[in-house]
PDB file of C-alpha atoms and ligand atoms in Angstrom:
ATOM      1  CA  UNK A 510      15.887 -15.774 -21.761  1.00  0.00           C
ATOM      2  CA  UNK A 511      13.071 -13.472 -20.490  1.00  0.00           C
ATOM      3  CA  UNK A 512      14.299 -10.444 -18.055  1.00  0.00           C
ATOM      4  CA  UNK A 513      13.370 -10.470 -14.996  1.00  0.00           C
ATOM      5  CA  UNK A 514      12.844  -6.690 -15.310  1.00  0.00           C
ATOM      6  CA  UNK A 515      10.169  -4.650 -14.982  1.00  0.00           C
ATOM      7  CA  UNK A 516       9.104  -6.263 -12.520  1.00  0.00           C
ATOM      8  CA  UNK A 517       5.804  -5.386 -10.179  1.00  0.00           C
ATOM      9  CA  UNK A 518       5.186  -6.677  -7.163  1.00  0.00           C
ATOM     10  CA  UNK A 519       1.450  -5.877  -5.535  1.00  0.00           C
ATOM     11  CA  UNK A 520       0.687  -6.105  -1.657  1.00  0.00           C
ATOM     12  CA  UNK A 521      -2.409  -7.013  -0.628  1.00  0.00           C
ATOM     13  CA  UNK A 522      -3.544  -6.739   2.875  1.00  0.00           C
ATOM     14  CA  UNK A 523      -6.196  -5.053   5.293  1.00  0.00           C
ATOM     15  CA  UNK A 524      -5.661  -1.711   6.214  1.00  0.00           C
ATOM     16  CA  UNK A 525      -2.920  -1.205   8.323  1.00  0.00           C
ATOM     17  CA  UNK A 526      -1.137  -4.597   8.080  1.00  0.00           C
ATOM     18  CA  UNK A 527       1.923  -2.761   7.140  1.00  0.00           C
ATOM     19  CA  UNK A 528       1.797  -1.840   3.411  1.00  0.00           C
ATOM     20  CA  UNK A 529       3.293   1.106   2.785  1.00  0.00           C
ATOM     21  CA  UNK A 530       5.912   0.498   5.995  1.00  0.00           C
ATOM     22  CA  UNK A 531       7.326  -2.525   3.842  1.00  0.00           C
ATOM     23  CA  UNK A 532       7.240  -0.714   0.620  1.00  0.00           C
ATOM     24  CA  UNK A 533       9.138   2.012   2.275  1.00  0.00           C
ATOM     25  CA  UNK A 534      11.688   0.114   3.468  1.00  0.00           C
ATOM     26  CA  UNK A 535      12.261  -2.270   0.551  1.00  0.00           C
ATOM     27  CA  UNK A 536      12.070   0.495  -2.446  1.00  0.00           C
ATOM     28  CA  UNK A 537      15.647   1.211  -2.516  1.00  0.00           C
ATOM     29  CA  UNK A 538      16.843  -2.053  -1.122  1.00  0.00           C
ATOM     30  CA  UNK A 539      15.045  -3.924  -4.509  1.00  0.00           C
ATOM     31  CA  UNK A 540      15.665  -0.807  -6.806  1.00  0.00           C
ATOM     32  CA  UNK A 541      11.389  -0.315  -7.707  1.00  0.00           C
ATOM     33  CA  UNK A 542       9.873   2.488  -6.606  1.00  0.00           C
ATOM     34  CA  UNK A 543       6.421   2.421  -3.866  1.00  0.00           C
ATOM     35  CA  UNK A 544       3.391   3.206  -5.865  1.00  0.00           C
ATOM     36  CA  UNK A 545       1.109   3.830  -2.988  1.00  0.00           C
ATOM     37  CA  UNK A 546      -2.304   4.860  -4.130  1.00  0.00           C
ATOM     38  CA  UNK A 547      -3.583   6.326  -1.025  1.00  0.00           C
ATOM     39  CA  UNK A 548      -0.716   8.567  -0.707  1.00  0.00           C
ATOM     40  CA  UNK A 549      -0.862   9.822  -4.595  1.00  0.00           C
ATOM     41  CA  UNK A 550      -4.343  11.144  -3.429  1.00  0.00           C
ATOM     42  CA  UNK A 551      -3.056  12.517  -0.410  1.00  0.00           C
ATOM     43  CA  UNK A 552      -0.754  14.301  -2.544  1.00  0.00           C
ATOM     44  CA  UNK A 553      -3.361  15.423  -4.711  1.00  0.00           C
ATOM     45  CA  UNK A 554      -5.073  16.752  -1.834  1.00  0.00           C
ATOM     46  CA  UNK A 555      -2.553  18.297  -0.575  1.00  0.00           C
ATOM     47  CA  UNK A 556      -2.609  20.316  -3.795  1.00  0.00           C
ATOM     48  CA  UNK A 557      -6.193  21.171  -3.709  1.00  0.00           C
ATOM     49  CA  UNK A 558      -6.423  19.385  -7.009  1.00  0.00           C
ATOM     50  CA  UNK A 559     -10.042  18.493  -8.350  1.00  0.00           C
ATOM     51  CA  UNK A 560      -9.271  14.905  -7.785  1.00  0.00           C
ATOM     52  CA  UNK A 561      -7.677  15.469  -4.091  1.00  0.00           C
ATOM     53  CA  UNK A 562     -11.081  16.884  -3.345  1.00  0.00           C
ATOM     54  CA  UNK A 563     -13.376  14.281  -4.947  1.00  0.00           C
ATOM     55  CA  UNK A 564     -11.411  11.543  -3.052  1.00  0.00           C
ATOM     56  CA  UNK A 565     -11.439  13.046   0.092  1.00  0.00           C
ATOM     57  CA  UNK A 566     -14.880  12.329   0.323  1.00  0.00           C
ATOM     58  CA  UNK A 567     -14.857   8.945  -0.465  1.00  0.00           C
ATOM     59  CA  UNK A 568     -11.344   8.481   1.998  1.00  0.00           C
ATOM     60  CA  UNK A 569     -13.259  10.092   5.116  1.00  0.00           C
ATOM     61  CA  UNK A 570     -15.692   7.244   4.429  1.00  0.00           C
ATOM     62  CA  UNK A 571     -13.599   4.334   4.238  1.00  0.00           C
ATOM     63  CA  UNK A 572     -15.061   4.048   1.187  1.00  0.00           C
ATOM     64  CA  UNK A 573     -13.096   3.001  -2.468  1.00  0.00           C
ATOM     65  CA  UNK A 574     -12.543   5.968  -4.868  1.00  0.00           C
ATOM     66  CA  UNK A 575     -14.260   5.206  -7.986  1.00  0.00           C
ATOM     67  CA  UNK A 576     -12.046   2.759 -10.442  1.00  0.00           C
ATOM     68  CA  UNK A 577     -12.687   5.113 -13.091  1.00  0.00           C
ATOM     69  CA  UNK A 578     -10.557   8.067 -11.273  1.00  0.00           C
ATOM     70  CA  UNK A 579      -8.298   5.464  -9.282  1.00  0.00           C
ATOM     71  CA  UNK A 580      -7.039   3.892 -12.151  1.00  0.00           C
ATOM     72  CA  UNK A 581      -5.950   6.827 -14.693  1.00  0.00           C
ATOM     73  CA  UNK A 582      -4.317   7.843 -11.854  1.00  0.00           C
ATOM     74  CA  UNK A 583      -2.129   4.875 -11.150  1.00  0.00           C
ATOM     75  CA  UNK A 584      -1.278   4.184 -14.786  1.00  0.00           C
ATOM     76  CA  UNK A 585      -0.164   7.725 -15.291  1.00  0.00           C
ATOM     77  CA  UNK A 586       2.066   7.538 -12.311  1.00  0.00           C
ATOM     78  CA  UNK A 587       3.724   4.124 -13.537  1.00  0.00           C
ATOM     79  CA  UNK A 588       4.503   5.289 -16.867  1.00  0.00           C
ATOM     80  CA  UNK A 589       7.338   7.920 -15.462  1.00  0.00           C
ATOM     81  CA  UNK A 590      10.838   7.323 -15.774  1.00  0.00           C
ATOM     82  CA  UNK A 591      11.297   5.923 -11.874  1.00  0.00           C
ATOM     83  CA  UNK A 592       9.229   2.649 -12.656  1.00  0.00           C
ATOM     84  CA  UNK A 593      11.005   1.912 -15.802  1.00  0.00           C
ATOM     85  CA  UNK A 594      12.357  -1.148 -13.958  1.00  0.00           C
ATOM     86  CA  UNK A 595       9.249  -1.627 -12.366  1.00  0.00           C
ATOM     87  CA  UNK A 596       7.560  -0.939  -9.067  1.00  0.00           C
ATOM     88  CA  UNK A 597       5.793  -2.069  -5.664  1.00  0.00           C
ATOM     89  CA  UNK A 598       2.455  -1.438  -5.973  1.00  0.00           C
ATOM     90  CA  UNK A 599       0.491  -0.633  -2.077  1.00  0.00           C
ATOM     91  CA  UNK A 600      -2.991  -0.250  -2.260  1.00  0.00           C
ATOM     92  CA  UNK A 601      -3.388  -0.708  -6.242  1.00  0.00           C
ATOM     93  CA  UNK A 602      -5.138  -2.892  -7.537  1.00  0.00           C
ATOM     94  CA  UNK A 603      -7.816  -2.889  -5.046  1.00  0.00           C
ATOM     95  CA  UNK A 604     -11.489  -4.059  -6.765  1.00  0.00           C
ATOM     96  CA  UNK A 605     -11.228  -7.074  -9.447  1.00  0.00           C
ATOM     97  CA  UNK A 606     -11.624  -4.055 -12.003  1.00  0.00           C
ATOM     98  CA  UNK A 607      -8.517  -2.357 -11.350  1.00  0.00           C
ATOM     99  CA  UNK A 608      -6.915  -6.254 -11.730  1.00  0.00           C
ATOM    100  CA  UNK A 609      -7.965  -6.471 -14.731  1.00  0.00           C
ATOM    101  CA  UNK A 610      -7.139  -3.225 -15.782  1.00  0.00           C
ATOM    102  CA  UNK A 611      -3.882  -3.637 -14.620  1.00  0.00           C
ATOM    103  CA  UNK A 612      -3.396  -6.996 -16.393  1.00  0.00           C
ATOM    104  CA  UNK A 613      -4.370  -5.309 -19.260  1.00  0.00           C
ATOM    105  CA  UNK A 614      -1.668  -2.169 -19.253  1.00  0.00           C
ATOM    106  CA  UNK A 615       1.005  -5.038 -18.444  1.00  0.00           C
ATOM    107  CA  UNK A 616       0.291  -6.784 -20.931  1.00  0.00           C
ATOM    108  CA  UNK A 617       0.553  -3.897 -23.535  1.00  0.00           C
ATOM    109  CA  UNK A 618       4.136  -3.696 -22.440  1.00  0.00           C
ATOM    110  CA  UNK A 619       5.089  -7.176 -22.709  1.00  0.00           C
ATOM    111  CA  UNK A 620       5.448  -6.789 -18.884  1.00  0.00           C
ATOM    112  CA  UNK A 621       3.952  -9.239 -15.970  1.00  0.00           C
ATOM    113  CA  UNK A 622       3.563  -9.581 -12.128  1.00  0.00           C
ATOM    114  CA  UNK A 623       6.518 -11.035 -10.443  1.00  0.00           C
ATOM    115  CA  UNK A 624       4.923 -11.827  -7.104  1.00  0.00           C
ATOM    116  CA  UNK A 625       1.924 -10.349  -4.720  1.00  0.00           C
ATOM    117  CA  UNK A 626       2.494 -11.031  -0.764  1.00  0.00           C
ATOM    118  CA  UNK A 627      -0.559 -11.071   1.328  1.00  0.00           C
ATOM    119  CA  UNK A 628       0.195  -9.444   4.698  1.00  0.00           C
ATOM    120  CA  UNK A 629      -2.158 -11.128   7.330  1.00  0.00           C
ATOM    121  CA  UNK A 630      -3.124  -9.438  10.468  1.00  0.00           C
ATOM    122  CA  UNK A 631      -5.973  -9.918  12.918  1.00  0.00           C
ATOM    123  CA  UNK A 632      -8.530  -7.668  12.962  1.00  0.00           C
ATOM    124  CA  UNK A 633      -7.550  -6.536  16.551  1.00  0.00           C
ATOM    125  CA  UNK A 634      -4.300  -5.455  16.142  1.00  0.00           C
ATOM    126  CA  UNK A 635      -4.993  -3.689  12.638  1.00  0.00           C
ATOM    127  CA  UNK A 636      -7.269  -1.199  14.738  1.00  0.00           C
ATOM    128  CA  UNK A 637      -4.665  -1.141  16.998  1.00  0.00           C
ATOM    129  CA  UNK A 638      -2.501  -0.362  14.423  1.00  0.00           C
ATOM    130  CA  UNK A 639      -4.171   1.966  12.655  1.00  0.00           C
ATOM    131  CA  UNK A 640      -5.574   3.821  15.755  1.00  0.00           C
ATOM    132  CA  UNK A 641      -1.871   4.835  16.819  1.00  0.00           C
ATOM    133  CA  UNK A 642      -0.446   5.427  13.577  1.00  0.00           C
ATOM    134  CA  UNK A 643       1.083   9.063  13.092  1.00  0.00           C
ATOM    135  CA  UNK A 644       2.471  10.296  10.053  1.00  0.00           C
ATOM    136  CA  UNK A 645       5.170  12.936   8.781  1.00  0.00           C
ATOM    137  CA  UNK A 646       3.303  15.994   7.140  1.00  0.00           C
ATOM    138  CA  UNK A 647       6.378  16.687   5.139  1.00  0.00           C
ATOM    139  CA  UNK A 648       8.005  13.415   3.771  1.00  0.00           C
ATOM    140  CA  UNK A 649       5.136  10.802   5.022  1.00  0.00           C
ATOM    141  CA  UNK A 650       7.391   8.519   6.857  1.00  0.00           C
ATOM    142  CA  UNK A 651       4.895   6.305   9.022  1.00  0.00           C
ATOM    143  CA  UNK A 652       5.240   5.872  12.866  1.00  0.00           C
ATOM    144  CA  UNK A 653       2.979   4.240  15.308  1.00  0.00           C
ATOM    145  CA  UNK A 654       3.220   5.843  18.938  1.00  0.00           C
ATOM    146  CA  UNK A 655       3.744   2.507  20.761  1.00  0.00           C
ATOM    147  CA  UNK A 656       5.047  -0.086  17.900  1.00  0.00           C
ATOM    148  CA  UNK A 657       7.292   2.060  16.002  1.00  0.00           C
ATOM    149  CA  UNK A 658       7.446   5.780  17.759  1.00  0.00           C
ATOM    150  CA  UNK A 659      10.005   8.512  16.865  1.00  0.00           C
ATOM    151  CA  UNK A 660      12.520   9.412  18.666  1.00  0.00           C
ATOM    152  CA  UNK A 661      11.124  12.982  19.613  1.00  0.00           C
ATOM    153  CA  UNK A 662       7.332  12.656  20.531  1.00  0.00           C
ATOM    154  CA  UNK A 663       5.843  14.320  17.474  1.00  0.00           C
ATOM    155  CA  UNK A 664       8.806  14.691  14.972  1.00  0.00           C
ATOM    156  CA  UNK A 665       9.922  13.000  11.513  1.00  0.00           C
ATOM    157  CA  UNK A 666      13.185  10.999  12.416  1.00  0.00           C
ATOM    158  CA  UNK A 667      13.777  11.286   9.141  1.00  0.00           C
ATOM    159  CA  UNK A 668      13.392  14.906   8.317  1.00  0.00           C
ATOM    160  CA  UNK A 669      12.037  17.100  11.434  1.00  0.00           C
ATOM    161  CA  UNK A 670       8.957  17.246  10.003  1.00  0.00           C
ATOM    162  CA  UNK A 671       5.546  17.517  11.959  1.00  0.00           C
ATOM    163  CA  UNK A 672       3.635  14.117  12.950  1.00  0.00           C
ATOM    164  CA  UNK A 673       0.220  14.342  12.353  1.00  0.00           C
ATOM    165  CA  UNK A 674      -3.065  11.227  12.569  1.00  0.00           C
ATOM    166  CA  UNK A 675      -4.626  10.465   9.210  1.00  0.00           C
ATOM    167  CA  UNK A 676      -8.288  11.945   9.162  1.00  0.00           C
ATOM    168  CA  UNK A 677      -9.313   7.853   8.416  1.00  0.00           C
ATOM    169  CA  UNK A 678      -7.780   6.637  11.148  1.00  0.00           C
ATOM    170  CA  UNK A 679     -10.650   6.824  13.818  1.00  0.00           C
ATOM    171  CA  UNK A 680     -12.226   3.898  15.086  1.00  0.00           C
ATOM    172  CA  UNK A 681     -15.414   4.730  12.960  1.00  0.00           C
ATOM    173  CA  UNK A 682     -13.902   5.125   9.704  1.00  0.00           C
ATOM    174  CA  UNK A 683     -11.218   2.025  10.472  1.00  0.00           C
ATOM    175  CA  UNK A 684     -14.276  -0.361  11.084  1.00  0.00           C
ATOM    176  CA  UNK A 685     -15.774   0.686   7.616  1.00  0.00           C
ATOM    177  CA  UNK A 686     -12.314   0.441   6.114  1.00  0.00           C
ATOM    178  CA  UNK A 687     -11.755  -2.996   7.167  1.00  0.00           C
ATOM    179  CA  UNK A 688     -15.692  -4.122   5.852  1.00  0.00           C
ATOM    180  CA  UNK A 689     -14.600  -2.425   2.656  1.00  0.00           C
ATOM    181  CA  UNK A 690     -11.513  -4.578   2.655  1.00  0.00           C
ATOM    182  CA  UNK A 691     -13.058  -7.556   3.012  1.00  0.00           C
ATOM    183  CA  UNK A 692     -16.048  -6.965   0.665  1.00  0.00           C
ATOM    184  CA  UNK A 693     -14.081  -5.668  -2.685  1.00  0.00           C
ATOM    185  CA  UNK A 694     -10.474  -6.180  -1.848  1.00  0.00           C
ATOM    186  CA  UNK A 695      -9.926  -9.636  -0.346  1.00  0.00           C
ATOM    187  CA  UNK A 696     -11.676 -11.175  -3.646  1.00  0.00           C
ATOM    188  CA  UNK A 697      -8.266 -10.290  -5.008  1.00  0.00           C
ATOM    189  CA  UNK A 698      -6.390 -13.113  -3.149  1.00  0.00           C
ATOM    190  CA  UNK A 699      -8.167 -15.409  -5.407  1.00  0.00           C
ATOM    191  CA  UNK A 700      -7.764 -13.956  -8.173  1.00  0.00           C
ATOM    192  CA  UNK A 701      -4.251 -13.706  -7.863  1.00  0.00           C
ATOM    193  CA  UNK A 702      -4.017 -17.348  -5.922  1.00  0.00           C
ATOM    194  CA  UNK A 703      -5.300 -18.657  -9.582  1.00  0.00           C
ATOM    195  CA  UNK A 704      -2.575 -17.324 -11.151  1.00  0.00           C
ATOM    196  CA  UNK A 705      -0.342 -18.750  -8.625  1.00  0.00           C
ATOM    197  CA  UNK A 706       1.305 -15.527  -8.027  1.00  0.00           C
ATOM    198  CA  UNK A 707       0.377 -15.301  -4.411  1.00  0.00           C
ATOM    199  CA  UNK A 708       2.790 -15.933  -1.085  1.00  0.00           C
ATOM    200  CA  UNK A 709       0.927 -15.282   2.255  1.00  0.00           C
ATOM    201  CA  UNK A 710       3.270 -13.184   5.018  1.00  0.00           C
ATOM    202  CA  UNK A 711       2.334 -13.099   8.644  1.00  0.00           C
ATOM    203  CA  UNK A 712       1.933  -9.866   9.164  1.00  0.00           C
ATOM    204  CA  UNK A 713       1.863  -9.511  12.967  1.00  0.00           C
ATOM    205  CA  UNK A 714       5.274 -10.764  13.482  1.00  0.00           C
ATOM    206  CA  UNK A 715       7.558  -7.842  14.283  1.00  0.00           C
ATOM    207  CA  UNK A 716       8.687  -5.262  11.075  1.00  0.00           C
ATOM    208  CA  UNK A 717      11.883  -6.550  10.634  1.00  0.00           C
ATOM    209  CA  UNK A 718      10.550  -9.973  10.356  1.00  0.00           C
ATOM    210  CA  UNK A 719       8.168  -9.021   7.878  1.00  0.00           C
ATOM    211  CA  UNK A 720      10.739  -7.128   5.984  1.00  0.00           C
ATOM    212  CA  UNK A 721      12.937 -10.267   6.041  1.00  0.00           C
ATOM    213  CA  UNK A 722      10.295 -12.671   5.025  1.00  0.00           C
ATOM    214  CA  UNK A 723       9.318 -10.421   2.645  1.00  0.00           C
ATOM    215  CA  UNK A 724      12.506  -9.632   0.795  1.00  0.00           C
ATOM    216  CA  UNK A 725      13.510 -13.556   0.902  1.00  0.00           C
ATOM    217  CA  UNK A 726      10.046 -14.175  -0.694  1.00  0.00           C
ATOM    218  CA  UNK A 727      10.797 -11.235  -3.472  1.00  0.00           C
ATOM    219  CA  UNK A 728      14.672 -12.128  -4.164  1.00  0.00           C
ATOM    220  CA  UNK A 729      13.546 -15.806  -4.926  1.00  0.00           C
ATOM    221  CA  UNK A 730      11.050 -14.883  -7.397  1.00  0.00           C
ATOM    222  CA  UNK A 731      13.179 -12.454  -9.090  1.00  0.00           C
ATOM    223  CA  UNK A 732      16.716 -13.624  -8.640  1.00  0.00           C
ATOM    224  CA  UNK A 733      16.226 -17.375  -7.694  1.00  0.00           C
ATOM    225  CA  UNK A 734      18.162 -17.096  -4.600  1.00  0.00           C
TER     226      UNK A 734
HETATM  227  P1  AP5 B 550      -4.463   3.715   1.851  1.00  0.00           P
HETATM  228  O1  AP5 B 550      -3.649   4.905   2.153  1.00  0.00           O
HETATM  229  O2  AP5 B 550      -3.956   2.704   0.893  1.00  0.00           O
HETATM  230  O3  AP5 B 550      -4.874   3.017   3.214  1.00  0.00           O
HETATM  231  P2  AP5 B 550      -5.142   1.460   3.593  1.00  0.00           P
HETATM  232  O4  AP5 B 550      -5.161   0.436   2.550  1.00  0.00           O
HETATM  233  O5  AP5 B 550      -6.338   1.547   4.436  1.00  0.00           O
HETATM  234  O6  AP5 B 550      -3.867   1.020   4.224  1.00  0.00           O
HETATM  235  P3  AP5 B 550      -3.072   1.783   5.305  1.00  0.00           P
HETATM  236  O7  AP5 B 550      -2.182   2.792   4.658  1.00  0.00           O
HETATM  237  O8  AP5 B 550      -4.007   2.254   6.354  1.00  0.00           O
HETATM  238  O9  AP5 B 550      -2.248   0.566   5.924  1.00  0.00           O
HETATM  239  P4  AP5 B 550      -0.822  -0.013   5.573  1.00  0.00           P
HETATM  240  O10 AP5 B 550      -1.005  -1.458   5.252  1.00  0.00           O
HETATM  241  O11 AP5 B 550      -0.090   0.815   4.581  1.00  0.00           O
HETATM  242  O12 AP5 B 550      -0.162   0.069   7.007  1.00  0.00           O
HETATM  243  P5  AP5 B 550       1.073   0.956   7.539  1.00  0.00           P
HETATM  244  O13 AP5 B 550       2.342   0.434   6.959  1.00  0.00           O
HETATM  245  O14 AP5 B 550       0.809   2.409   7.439  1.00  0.00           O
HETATM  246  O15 AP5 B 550      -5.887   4.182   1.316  1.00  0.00           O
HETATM  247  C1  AP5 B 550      -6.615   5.196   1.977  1.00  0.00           C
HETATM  248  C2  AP5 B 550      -7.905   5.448   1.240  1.00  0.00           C
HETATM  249  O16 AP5 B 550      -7.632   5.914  -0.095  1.00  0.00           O
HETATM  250  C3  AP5 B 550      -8.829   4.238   1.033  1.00  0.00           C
HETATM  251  O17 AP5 B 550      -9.653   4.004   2.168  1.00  0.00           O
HETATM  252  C4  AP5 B 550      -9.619   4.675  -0.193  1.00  0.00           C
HETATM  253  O18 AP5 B 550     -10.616   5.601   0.157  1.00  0.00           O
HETATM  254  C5  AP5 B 550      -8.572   5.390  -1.026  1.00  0.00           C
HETATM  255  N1  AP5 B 550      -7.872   4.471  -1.933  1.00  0.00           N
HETATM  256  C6  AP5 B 550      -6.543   4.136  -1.911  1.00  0.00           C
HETATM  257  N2  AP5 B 550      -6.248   3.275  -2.886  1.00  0.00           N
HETATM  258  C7  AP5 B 550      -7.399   3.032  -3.554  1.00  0.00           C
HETATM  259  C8  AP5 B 550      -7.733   2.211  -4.668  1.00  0.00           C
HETATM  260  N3  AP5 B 550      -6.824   1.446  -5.286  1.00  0.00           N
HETATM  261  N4  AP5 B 550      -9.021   2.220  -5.100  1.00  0.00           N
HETATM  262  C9  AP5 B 550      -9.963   2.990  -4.507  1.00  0.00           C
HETATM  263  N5  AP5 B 550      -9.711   3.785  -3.436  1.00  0.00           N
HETATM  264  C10 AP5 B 550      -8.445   3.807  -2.972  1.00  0.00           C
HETATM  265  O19 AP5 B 550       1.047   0.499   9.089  1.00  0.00           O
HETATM  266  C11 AP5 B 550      -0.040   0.863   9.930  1.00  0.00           C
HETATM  267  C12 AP5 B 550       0.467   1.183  11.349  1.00  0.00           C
HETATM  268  O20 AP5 B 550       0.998  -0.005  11.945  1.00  0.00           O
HETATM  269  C13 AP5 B 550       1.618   2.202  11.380  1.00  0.00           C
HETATM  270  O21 AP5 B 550       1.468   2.996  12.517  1.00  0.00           O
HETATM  271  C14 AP5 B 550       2.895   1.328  11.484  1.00  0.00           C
HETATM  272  O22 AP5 B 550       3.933   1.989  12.179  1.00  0.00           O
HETATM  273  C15 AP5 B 550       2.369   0.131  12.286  1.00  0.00           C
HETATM  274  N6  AP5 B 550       3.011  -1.134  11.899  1.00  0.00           N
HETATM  275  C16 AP5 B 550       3.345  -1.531  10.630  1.00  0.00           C
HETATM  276  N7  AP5 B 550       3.887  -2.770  10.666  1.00  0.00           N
HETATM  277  C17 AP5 B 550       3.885  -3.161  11.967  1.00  0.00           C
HETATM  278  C18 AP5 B 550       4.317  -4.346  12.648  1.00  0.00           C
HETATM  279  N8  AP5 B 550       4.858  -5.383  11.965  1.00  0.00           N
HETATM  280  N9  AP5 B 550       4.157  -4.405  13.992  1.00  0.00           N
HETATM  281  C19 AP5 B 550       3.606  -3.362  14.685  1.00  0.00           C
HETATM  282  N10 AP5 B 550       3.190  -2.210  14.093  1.00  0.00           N
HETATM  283  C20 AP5 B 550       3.327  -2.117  12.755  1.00  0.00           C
HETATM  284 MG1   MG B 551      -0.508   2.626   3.564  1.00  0.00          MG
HETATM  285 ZN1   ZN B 552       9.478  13.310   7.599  1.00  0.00          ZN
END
């Protein structure tokens, strides 16, 4: 019998349809760690590293860092010891050449994709969304000041960190973020849909919901229950 382990799951959705709030919440629940792209250049910013830099252009943008850059990146980060059993990729792959690179690096380890939920969200609310989000500068917990707001207006539940709005989240840059999405990410869906690896969340419903759905979706696949 084949293992069910590693195993990756990918979410796919628009910007801000909840991403890296599910992969948060279900990393230690399923046991693989959140690979979030955006945040791994956040990080890299962060640490004035050459990379940080070059991204930040593109992220102020709404624009995709180049695949080149993007994907290095990613693969480097799976291969440490915390995604031995496998991970949730949010954000990653994001163009059909980051797919197929990441088909290809699976398939060099006799690994494969488990399952990739779509998160769907209207257009509306994801500005909504995204246009309230706030985020801890020390452990990047995610808040939104109406939807999901901390308990002290301002500070990290979590770790009493300072709250601070992503430089992407204006209304300018969200617009161009959510053409981007549609343009070179959304092709995705069907290329995963052909595969038959794809089960399509509704988004909007409240975060537990969508955590529940989600991790019913996830525990079939893996465990059959
Ligand atoms: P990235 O950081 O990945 O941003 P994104 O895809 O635009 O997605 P977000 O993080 O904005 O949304 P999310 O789905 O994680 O939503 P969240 O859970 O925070 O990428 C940033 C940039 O980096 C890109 O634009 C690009 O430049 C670059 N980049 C990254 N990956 C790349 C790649 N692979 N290739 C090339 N470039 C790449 O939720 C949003 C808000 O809504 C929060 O405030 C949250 O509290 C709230 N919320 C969440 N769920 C709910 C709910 N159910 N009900 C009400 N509110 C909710
Ligand atoms: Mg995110
Ligand atoms: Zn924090």
């Amino acid at each position: 019998m084949t293992s069910t382990y590693p195993a990756y799951l990918i979410f796919i959705g628009p910007p801000g349809a909840g991403k890296g709030t599910q992969a948060a919440m279900l990393e230690k629940e399923l046991g693989l760690k959140q690979v979030s792209s955006g945040d791994l250049f956040r990080e890299n910013l962060k640490n004035q590293t050459e990379l940080g830099l070059l991204a930040k252009s593109y992220i102020d943008r709404g624009e995709l860092v180049p695949d080149g850059v993007t994907i290095s990146m990613v693969q480097d980060r799976m291969q440490r010891p915390d995604c031995a059993r496998g991970a949730i990729l949010d954000g990653f792959p994001r163009t059909l050449e980051q797919a197929s690179a990441l088909d290809g690096m699976l398939a060099g380890q006799g690994s494969r994709i488990a399952l990739v939920p779509v998160l769907t969200v209207d257009d509306d609310a994801l500005i909504a969304r995204l246009t309230g989000r706030r985020v801890c500068r020390n452990c990047g917990a995610t808040y939104h000041v109406v939807f999901n707001p901390p308990r002290v207006e301002s500070v990290c539940d979590a770790c009493g960190g300072e709250l601070y709005q992503r430089s992407d989240d204006s209304l300018e840059t969200v617009r161009n973020r959510l053409y981007v999405y549609y343009k070179q990410t959304s092709p995705l869906i069907g290329y995963y849909y052909a595969k038959d690896l794809t089960t399509f969340i509704d988004g909007s419903q409240a975060i537990e919901v969508v955590r529940q759905a989600l991790l019913d979706a996830i525990q079939t696949v893996l465990h059959g229950k």
